[in-house]
Coordinates of C-alpha atoms in Angstrom, one line a residue:
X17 CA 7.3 48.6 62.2
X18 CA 9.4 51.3 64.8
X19 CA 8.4 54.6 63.7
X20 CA 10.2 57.1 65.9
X21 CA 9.1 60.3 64.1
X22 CA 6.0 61.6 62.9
X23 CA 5.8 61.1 59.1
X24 CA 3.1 64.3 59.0
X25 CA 5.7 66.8 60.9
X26 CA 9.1 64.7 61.4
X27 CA 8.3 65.2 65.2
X28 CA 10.0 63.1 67.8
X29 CA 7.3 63.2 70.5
X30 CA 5.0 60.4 69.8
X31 CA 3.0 58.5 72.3
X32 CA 1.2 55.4 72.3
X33 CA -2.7 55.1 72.8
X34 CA -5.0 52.3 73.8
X35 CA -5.8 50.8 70.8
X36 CA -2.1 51.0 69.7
X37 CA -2.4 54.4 67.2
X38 CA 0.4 56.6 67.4
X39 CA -0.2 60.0 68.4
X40 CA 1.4 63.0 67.6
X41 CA 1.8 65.8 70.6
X42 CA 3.4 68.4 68.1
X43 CA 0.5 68.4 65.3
X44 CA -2.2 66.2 66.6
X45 CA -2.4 63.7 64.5
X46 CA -3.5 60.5 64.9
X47 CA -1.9 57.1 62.9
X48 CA -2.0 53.7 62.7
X49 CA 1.5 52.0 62.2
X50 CA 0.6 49.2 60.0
X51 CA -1.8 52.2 58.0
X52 CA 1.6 54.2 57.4
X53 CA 3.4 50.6 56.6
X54 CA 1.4 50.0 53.9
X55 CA 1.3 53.5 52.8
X56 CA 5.7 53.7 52.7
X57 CA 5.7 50.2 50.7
X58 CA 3.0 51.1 48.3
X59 CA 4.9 54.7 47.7
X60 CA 8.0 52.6 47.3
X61 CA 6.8 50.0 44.8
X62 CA 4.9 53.5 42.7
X63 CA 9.0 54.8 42.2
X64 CA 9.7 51.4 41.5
X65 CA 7.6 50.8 38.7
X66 CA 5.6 48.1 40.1
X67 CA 1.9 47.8 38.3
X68 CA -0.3 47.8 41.0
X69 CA -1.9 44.5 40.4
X70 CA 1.5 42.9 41.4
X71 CA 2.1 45.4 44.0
X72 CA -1.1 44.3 45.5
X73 CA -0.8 40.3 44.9
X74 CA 2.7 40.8 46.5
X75 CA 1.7 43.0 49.4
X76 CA -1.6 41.1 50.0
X77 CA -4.0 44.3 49.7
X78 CA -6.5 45.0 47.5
X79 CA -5.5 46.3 44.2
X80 CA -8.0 49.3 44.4
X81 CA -6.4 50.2 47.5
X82 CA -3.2 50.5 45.8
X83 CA -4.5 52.2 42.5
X84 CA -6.4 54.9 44.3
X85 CA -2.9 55.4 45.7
X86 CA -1.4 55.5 42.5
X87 CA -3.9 57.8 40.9
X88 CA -3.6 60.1 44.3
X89 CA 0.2 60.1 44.1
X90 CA 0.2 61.6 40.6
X91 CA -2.0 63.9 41.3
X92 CA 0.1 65.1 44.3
X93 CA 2.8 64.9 41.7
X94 CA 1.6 66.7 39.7
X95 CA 0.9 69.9 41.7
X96 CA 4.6 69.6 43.4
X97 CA 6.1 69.8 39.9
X98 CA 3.5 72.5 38.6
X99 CA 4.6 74.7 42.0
X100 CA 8.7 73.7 40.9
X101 CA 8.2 74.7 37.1
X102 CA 6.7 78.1 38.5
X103 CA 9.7 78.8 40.8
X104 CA 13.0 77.6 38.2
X105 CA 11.8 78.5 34.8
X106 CA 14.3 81.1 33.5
X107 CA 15.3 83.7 30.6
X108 CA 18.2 80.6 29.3
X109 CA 15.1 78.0 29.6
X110 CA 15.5 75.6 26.2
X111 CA 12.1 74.4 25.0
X112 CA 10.6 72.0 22.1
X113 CA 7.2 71.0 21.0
X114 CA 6.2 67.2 20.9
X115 CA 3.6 65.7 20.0
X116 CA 2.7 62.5 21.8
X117 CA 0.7 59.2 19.7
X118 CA 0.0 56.2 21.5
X119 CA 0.7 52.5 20.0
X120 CA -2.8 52.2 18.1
X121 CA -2.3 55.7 16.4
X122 CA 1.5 54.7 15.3
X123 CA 0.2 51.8 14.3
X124 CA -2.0 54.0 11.7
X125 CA -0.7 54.6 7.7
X126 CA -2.2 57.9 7.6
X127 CA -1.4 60.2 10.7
X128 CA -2.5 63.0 11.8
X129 CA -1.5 65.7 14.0
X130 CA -4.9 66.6 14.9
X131 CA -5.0 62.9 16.9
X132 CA -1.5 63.5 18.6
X133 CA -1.5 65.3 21.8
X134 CA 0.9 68.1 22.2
X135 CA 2.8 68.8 24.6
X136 CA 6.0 71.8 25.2
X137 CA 8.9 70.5 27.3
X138 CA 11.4 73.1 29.0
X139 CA 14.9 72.2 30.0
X140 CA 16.3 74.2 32.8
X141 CA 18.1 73.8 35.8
X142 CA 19.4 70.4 34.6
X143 CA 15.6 69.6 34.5
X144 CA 12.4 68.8 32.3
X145 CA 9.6 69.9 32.7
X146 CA 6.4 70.2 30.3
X147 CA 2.9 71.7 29.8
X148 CA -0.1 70.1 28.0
X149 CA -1.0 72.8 25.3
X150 CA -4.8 72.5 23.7
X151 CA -5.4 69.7 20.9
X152 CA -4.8 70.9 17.2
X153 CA -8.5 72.3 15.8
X154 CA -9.4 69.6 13.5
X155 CA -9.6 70.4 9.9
X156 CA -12.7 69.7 7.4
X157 CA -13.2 65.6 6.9
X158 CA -12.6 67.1 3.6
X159 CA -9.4 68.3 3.6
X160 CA -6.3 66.4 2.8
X161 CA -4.0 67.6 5.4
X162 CA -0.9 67.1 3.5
X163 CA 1.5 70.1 5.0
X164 CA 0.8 68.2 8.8
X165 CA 2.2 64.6 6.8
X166 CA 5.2 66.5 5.0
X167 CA 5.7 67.9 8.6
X168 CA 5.0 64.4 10.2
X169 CA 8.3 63.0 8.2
X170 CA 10.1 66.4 8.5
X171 CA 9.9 66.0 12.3
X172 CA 11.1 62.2 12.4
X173 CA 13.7 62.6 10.0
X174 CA 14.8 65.5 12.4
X175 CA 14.2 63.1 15.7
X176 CA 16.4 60.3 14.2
X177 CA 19.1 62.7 13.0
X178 CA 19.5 65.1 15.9
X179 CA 22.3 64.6 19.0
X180 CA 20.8 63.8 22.1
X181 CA 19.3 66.5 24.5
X182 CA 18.1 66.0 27.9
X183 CA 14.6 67.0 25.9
X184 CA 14.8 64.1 23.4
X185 CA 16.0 61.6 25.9
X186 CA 13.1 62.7 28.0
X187 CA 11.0 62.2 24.4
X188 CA 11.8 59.0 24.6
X189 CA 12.0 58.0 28.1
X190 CA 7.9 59.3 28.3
X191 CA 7.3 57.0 25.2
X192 CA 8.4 53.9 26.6
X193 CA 7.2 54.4 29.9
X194 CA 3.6 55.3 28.7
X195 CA 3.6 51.7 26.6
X196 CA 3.8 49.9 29.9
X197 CA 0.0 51.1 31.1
X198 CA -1.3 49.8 27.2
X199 CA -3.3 52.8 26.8
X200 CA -4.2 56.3 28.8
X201 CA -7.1 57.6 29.0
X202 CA -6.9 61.2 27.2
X203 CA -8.7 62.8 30.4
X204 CA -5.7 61.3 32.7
X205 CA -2.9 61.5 30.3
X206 CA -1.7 65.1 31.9
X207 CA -1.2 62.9 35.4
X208 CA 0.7 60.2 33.4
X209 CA 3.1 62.7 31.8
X210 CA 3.8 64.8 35.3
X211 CA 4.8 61.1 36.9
X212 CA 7.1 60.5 34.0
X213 CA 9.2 63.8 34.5
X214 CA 9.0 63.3 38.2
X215 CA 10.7 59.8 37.3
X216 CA 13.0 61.6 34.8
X217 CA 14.1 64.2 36.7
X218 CA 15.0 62.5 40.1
X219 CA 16.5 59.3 41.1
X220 CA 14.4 56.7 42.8
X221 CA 16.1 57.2 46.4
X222 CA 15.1 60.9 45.6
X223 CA 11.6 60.0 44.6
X224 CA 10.7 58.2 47.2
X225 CA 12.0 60.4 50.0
X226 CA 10.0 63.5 48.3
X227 CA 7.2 61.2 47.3
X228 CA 6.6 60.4 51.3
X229 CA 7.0 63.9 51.8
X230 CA 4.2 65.6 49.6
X231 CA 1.8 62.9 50.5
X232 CA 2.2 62.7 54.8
X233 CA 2.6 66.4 54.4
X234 CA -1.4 66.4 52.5

């Protein structure tokens, strides 16, 4: 692999050591090309949807290695879009309330929406982004929570009968994305949903350029 500039500071001046690291005069650091090889490929395959099992199988490195990237790209994600959302939100900002089940709990007769997770989405700037707002308090075993079912069919009558918005088409595109992992944990699910709007929000060619960005710049 011919790296000419630094992928920590973009620098041109890069020399050669001993043991065949790259060095970087400008900040220092220190790299190892086929390290930063595997590093661009495995960010590549992330914004291309490949699980990391066959990421792995097909790259001939072991899976853990490429799902602690995974879990560290979200994560990095994640902060980038919480610092965007911060800096675009606006006074025209659309927003809507969703509330997110997973396969088992639509597969359910009775819902609830003290099981769903809820989440606020904001449009602006010709982009989505959301907040995970606190579970629903859950009501006495008890109580039959029939205003939360008549609201349940309220809200996907609504769904099937509204036009499209760059909300409900994000809706959507976090739905079937989400059934591909079969099953997030509830702890990681606010990493999961940043990924998806970073998918949702930029192209791949996009994603990957600022995905090797945020990560060789941490």
């Amino acid at each position: 692999m011919k790296i000419t500039n630094c992928p920590y500071c973009n620098s041109r001046t890069l020399y050669t050591l001993k043991d065949n690291y790259k060095k970087c005069k400008d900040c220092n650091k220190k790299f190892s090309l086929k390290k930063i090889d595997t590093d661009i490929k495995i960010i590549e395959g992330f914004c291309n949807n490949t699980p990391a099992l066959n990421l792995s199988k097909h790259l001939n490195v072991n899976y853990r290695t490429v799902s602690n990237r995974y879990d560290i790209f979200r994560k990095l994600i994640a902060n980038y879009l919480e610092e965007l959302y911060y800096i675009s939100i606006q006074d025209n900002t659309s927003y809507e309330e969703f509330y997110y089940f997973n396969e088992k709990q639509l597969q359910k007769k009775n819902k609830s929406l003290y099981e769903a997770i809820n989440i606020i989405g904001f449009y602006t700037n010709n982009r989505v982004y959301t907040l995970l707002m606190p579970s629903l308090p859950k009501a006495p075993m008890q109580d039959k929570d029939e205003d939360f079912e008549r609201y349940l069919k309220w809200h996907k009558l609504q769904s099937q009968n509204s036009y499209a918005t760059p909300l409900k088409e994000f809706w959507e595109f976090l739905k079937q994305n989400l059934k591909k992992y079969k099953g997030v944990n509830q702890d990681n699910f606010f990493f999961y949903l940043k990924e998806c709007e970073f998918k949702y929000n930029f192209t791949k060619p996009i994603c990957k350029a600022l995905l090797k960005d945020i990560y060789f710049r941490n």
